[in-house]
XYZ file of C-alpha atoms in Angstrom:
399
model
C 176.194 90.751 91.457
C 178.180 87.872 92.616
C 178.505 89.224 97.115
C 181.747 87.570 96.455
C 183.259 90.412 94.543
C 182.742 92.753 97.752
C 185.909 90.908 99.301
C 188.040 91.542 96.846
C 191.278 93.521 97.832
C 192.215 96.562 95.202
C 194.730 95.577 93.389
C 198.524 96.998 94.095
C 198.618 99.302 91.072
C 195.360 100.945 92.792
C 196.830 101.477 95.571
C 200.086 102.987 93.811
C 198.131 105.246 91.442
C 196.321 106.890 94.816
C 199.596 107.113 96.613
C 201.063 109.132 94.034
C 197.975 111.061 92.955
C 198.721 113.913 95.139
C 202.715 114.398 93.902
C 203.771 116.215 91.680
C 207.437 114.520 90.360
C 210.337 117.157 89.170
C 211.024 117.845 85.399
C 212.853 114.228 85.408
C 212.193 112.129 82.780
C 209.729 109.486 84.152
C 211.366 105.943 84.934
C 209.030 102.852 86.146
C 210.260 99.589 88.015
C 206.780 99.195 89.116
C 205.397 96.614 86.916
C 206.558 93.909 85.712
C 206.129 94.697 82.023
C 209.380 93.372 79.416
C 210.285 95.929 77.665
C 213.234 94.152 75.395
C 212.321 93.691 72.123
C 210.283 90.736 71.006
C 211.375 88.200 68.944
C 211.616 89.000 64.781
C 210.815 85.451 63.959
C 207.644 86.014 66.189
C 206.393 88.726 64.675
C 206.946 87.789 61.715
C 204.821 84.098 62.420
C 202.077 87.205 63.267
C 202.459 88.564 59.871
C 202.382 85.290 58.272
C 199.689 83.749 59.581
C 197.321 86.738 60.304
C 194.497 85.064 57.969
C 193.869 82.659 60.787
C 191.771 84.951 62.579
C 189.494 83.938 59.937
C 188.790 80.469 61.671
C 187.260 79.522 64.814
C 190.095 78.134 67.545
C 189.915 74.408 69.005
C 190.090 75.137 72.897
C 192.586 72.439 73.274
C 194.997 74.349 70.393
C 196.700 72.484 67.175
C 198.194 69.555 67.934
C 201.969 71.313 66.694
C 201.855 73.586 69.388
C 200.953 71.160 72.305
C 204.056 69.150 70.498
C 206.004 71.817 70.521
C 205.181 72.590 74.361
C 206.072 69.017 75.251
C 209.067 68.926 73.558
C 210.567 71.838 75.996
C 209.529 70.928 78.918
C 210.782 67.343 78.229
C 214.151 69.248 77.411
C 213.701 71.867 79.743
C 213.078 69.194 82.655
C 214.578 66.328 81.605
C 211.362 64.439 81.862
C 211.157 60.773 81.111
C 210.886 60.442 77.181
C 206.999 60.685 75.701
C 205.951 60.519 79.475
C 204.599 63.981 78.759
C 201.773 63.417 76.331
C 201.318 66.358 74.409
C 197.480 65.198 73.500
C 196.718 64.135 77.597
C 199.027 66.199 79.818
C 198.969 69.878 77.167
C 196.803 72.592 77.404
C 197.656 75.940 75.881
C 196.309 79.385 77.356
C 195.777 82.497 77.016
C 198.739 83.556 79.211
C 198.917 82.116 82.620
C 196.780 85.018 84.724
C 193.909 83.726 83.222
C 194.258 80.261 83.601
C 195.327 80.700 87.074
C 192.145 82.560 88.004
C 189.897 79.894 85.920
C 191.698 76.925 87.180
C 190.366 77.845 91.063
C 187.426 78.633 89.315
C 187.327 74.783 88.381
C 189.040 72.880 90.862
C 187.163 74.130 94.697
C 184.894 72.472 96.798
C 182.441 74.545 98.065
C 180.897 72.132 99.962
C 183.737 71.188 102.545
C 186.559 73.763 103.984
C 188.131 74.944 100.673
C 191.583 76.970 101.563
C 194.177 77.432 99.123
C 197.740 77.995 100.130
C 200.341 81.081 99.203
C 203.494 82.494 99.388
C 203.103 85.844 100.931
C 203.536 88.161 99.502
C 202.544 86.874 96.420
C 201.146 87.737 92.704
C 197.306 88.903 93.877
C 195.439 86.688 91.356
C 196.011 83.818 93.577
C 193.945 85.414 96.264
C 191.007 86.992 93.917
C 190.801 83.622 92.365
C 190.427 82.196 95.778
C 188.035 84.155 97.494
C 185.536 84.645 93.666
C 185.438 80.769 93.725
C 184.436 81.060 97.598
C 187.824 79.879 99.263
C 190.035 81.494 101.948
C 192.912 81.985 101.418
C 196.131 80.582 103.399
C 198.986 82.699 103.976
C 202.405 81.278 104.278
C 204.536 84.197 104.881
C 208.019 84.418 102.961
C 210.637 85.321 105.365
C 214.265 86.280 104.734
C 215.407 83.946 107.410
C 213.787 80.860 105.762
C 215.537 81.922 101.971
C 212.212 84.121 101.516
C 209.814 80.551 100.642
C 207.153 79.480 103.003
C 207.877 77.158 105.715
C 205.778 73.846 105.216
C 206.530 72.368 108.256
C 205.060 75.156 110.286
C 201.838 74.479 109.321
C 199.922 72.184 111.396
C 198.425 69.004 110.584
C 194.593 70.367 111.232
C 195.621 73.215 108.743
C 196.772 71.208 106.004
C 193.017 68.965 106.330
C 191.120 71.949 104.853
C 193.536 73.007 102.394
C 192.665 71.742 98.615
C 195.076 73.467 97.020
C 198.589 75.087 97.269
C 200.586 77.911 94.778
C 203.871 77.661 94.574
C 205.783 80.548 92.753
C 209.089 79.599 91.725
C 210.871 81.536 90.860
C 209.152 83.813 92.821
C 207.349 87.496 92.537
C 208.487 89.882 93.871
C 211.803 87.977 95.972
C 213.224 86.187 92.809
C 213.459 83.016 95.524
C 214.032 79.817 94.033
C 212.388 77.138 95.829
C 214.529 73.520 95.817
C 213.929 70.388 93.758
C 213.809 68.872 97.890
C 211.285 71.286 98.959
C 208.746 70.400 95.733
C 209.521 66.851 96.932
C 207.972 67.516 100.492
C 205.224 69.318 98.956
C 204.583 66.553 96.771
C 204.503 64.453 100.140
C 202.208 66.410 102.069
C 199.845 66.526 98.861
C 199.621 63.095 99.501
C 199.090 63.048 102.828
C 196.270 65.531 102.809
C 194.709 65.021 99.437
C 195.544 68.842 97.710
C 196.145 69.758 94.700
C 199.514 71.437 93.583
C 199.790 74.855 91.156
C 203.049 75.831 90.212
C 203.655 79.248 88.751
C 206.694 78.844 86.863
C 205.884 82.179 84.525
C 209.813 83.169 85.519
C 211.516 79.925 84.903
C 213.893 81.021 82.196
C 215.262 84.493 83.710
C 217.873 83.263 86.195
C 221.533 84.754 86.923
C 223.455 81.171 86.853
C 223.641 79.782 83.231
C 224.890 76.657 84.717
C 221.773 76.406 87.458
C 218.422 76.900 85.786
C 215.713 76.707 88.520
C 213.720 73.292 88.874
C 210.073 73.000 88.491
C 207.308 70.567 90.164
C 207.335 68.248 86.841
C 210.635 67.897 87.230
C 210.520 66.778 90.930
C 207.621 64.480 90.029
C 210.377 62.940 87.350
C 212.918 62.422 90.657
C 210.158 60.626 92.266
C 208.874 58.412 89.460
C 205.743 60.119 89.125
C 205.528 60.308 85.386
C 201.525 60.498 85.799
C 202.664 63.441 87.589
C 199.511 62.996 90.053
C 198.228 65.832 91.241
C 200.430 68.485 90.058
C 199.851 71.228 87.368
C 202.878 73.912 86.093
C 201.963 77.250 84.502
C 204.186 78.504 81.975
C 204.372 81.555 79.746
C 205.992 83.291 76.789
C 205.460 86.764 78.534
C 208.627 87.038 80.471
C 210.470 84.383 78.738
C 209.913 86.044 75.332
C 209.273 89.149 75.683
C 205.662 89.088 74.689
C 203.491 89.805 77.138
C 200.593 91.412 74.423
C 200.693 87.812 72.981
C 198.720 86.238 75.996
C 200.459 82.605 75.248
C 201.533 79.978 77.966
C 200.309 76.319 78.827
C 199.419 74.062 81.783
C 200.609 70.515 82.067
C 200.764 68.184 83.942
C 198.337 65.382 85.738
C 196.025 64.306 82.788
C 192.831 64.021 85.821
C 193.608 67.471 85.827
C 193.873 68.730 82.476
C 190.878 66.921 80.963
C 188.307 68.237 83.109
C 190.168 71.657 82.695
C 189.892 71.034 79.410
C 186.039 71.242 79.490
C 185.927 74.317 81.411
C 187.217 75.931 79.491
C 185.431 75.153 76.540
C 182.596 76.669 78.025
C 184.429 79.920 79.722
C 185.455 80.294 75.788
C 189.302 81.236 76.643
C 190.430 79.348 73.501
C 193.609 81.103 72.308
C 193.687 82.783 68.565
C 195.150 80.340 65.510
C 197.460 83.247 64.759
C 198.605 83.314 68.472
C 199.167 79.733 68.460
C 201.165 79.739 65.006
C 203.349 81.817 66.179
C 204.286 80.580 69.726
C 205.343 77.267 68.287
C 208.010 79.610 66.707
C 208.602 80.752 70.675
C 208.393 77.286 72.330
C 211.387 76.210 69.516
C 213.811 78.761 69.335
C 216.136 79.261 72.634
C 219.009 81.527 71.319
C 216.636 84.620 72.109
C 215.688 83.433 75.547
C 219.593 83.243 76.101
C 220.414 86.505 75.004
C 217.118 87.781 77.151
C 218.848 86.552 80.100
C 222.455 87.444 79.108
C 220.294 91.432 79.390
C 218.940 91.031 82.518
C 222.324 89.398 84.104
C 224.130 92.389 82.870
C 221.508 94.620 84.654
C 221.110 93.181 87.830
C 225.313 93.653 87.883
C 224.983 97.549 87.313
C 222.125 97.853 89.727
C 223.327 95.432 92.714
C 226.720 97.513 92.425
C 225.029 101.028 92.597
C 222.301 100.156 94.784
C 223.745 97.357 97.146
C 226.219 100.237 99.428
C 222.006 101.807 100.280
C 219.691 98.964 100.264
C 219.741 95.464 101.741
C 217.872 93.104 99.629
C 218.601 89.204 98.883
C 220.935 87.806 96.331
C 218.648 87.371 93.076
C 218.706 84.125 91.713
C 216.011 84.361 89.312
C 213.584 86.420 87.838
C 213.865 90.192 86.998
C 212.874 91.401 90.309
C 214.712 92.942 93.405
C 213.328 93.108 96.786
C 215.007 95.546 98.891
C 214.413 96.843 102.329
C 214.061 100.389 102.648
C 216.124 102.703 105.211
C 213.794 103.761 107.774
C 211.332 100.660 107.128
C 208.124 102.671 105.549
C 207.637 101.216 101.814
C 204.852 103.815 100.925
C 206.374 106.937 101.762
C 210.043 105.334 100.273
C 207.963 105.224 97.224
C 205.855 108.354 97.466
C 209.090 110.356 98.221
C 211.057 108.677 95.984
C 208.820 109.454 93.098
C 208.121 113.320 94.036
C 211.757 113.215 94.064
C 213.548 111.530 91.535
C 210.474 110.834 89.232
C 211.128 107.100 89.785
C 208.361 104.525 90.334
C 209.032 101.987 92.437
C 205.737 98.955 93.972
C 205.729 99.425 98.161
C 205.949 95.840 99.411
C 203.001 95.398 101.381
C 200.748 96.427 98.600
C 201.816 92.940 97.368
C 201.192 90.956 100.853
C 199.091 90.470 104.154
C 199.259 90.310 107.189
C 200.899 87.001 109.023
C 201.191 85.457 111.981
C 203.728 88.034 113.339
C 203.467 91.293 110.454
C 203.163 91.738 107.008
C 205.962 90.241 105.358
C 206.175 92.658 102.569
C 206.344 95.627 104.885
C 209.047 97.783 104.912
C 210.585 96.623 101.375
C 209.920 97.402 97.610
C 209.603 95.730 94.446
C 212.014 96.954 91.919
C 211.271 95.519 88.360
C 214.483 95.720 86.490
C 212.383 95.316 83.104
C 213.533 98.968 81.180
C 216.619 98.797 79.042
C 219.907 98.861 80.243
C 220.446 102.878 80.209
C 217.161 103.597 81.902
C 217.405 100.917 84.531
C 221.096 102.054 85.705
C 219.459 105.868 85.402
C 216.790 104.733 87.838
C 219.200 102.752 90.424
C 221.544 106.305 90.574
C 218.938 108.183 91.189
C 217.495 105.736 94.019
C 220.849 106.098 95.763
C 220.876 110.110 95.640
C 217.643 109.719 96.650
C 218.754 107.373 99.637
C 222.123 109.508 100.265
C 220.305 112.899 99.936
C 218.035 111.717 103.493
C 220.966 109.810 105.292
């Protein structure tokens, strides 16, 4: 077997399922904001695509996907980002996926060096496929630790110049798992600068772009900062996008990459070989996704009206940062340990909640995730305001 696979950290929902293996939770009805799983409905017109065209998986699947879907794809994110008109080529700077977890993982896969110092940069804590991807393609991974103080994004300029020599590639998560931070059209900008200046590459993992709180503020994305700097090759820089968490449909295992056509095309042939090419009947009906908006409004018109009910119940017991985006919140826990909030909490209340550090590592100082939690406010409305009352009995039973 690859010896690569030996240095693989388990993954947080090991951890969790051994933490609570020895509890056993009161007569409560069971309530998870664990994982980050949608659980509003999906989309009728989707499922009904499904339906329509289920004879497709009849026929063999073109890795680079029908030509209406990649138009469809470019067509939103031209909207979406208010590119420069047809400077996002659907048949150059397009690739559709099979959900972007996969494509992540297979795009380290393709794009390090192993035969110079091969780092790849993080947010930390961060979503763990960035780090498994890292260390199977035989890269180490680079931790830039998330801290409250700095609006919970990495500081770029506190990594030295030597550092940044070795690094050949960077994930960004905006906005981000599990502290919903938003990281600024200036800050992609810098990035975007310091690519240049130390020849990286730039992966943005944007799966959470279209759950934010401000209707008037949607968060920006790299494309879009590569549009503010006249970069409409978009050189060097490659979004991740998904219909998972913007649609609900996170059994579909639909997104795209775009960006930097160097990028794509060898991608491109990659993965015709890794055979990840996504199903006709998939494809049919995520072009219904990509073109309909009023259910991604009314998606975020749920989740605004939940994080209101929780931050009101919850914010008198837990400190956590303002939400901007996403459908996460990231709260400190009284008393500072995240696994026994969580154990406790669970043999408790019967409530599930992700301890923080099973999401991070150790930095320069601690581990950044340490002494918070990851509430996923993904249940419906009833069962996610059930959950936050019983995490402040929970909290007010012990004060």
């Amino acid at each position: 077997m690859n010896p690569d696979l030996d240095a693989l950290k388990p993954y947080p929902f090991e951890k969790l399922a051994a933490l609570k293996a020895e509890v056993t939770p009161p007569a409560l009805s069971p309530i998870a904001l664990s994982i980050g799983e949608p659980r509003h409905a999906p989309p009728a017109a989707v499922l009904e695509a499904l339906r329509r065209f289920e004879g497709e998986v009849a026929r063999y699947p073109a890795t680079a996907g029908l030509p209406e879907l990649r138009d469809a794809i470019a067509r939103w994110a031209t909207q979406r980002y208010a590119l420069t008109p047809g400077s996002l080529d659907p048949e150059r700077h397009v690739l559709p996926v099979t959900g972007t977890r996969e494509a992540i993982f297979a795009f380290v896969q393709a794009t390090l060096d192993r035969t110079r110092p091969a780092k790849v940069a993080m947010p930390n804590p961060f979503y763990q496929i960035y780090e498994g991807a890292t260390l199977l393609a035989g890269g180490a991974p680079l931790y830039l630790d998330c801290a409250p103080e700095n609006g919970c994004l990495p500081d770029l300029d506190a990594v030295p110049a030597a550092t940044w020599r070795d690094v050949q590639l960077v994930f960004v998560c905006s906005p981000g798992n599990p502290t919903g931070a938003v990281t600024p059209l200036a800050e992609y900008q810098k990035l975007i600068a310091l690519a240049d200046e130390h020849d990286f590459l730039i992966a943005s993992d944007e799966c959470y772009s279209e759950l934010y709180l401000d209707e008037s503020a949607p968060p920006p994305g790299l494309l879009e900062a590569c549009r503010s700097l006249g970069r409409d090759d978009y050189r060097r820089c490659l979004v991740f996008h998904s219909l998972s968490k913007r649609s609900n449909l996170p059994g579909l295992r639909s997104g795209f990459v775009a960006g930097d056509a160097e990028l794509i095309a060898p991608f491109k042939r990659y993965r015709t070989y890794h055979g990840c090419a996504m199903p006709l009947t998939t494809q049919h009906a995520s072009i219904v996704a990509w073109e309909d908006e009023a259910h991604v409004q009314a998606n975020r018109d749920a989740y605004r009206e939940k994080f209101s009910a929780v931050g009101k119940i919850l914010a008198p017991v837990m400190d956590f940062p303002t939400p901007r985006a996403s459908f996460y919140l990231w709260p400190a826990v009284p008393g500072g340990n995240d696994e026994a909030f969580a154990r406790d909490l669970f043999a408790e209340e019967h409530v599930t909640v992700l301890p923080g550090r099973y999401m991070s590592r150790d930095g320069a100082h601690s581990n950044p995730g340490a002494g918070r939690v990851r509430l996923a406010l993904v249940a419906e409305l009833d069962a996610t305001i059930e959950a936050a009352q019983r995490i402040r009995r929970f909290i007010e039973r012990r004060a």
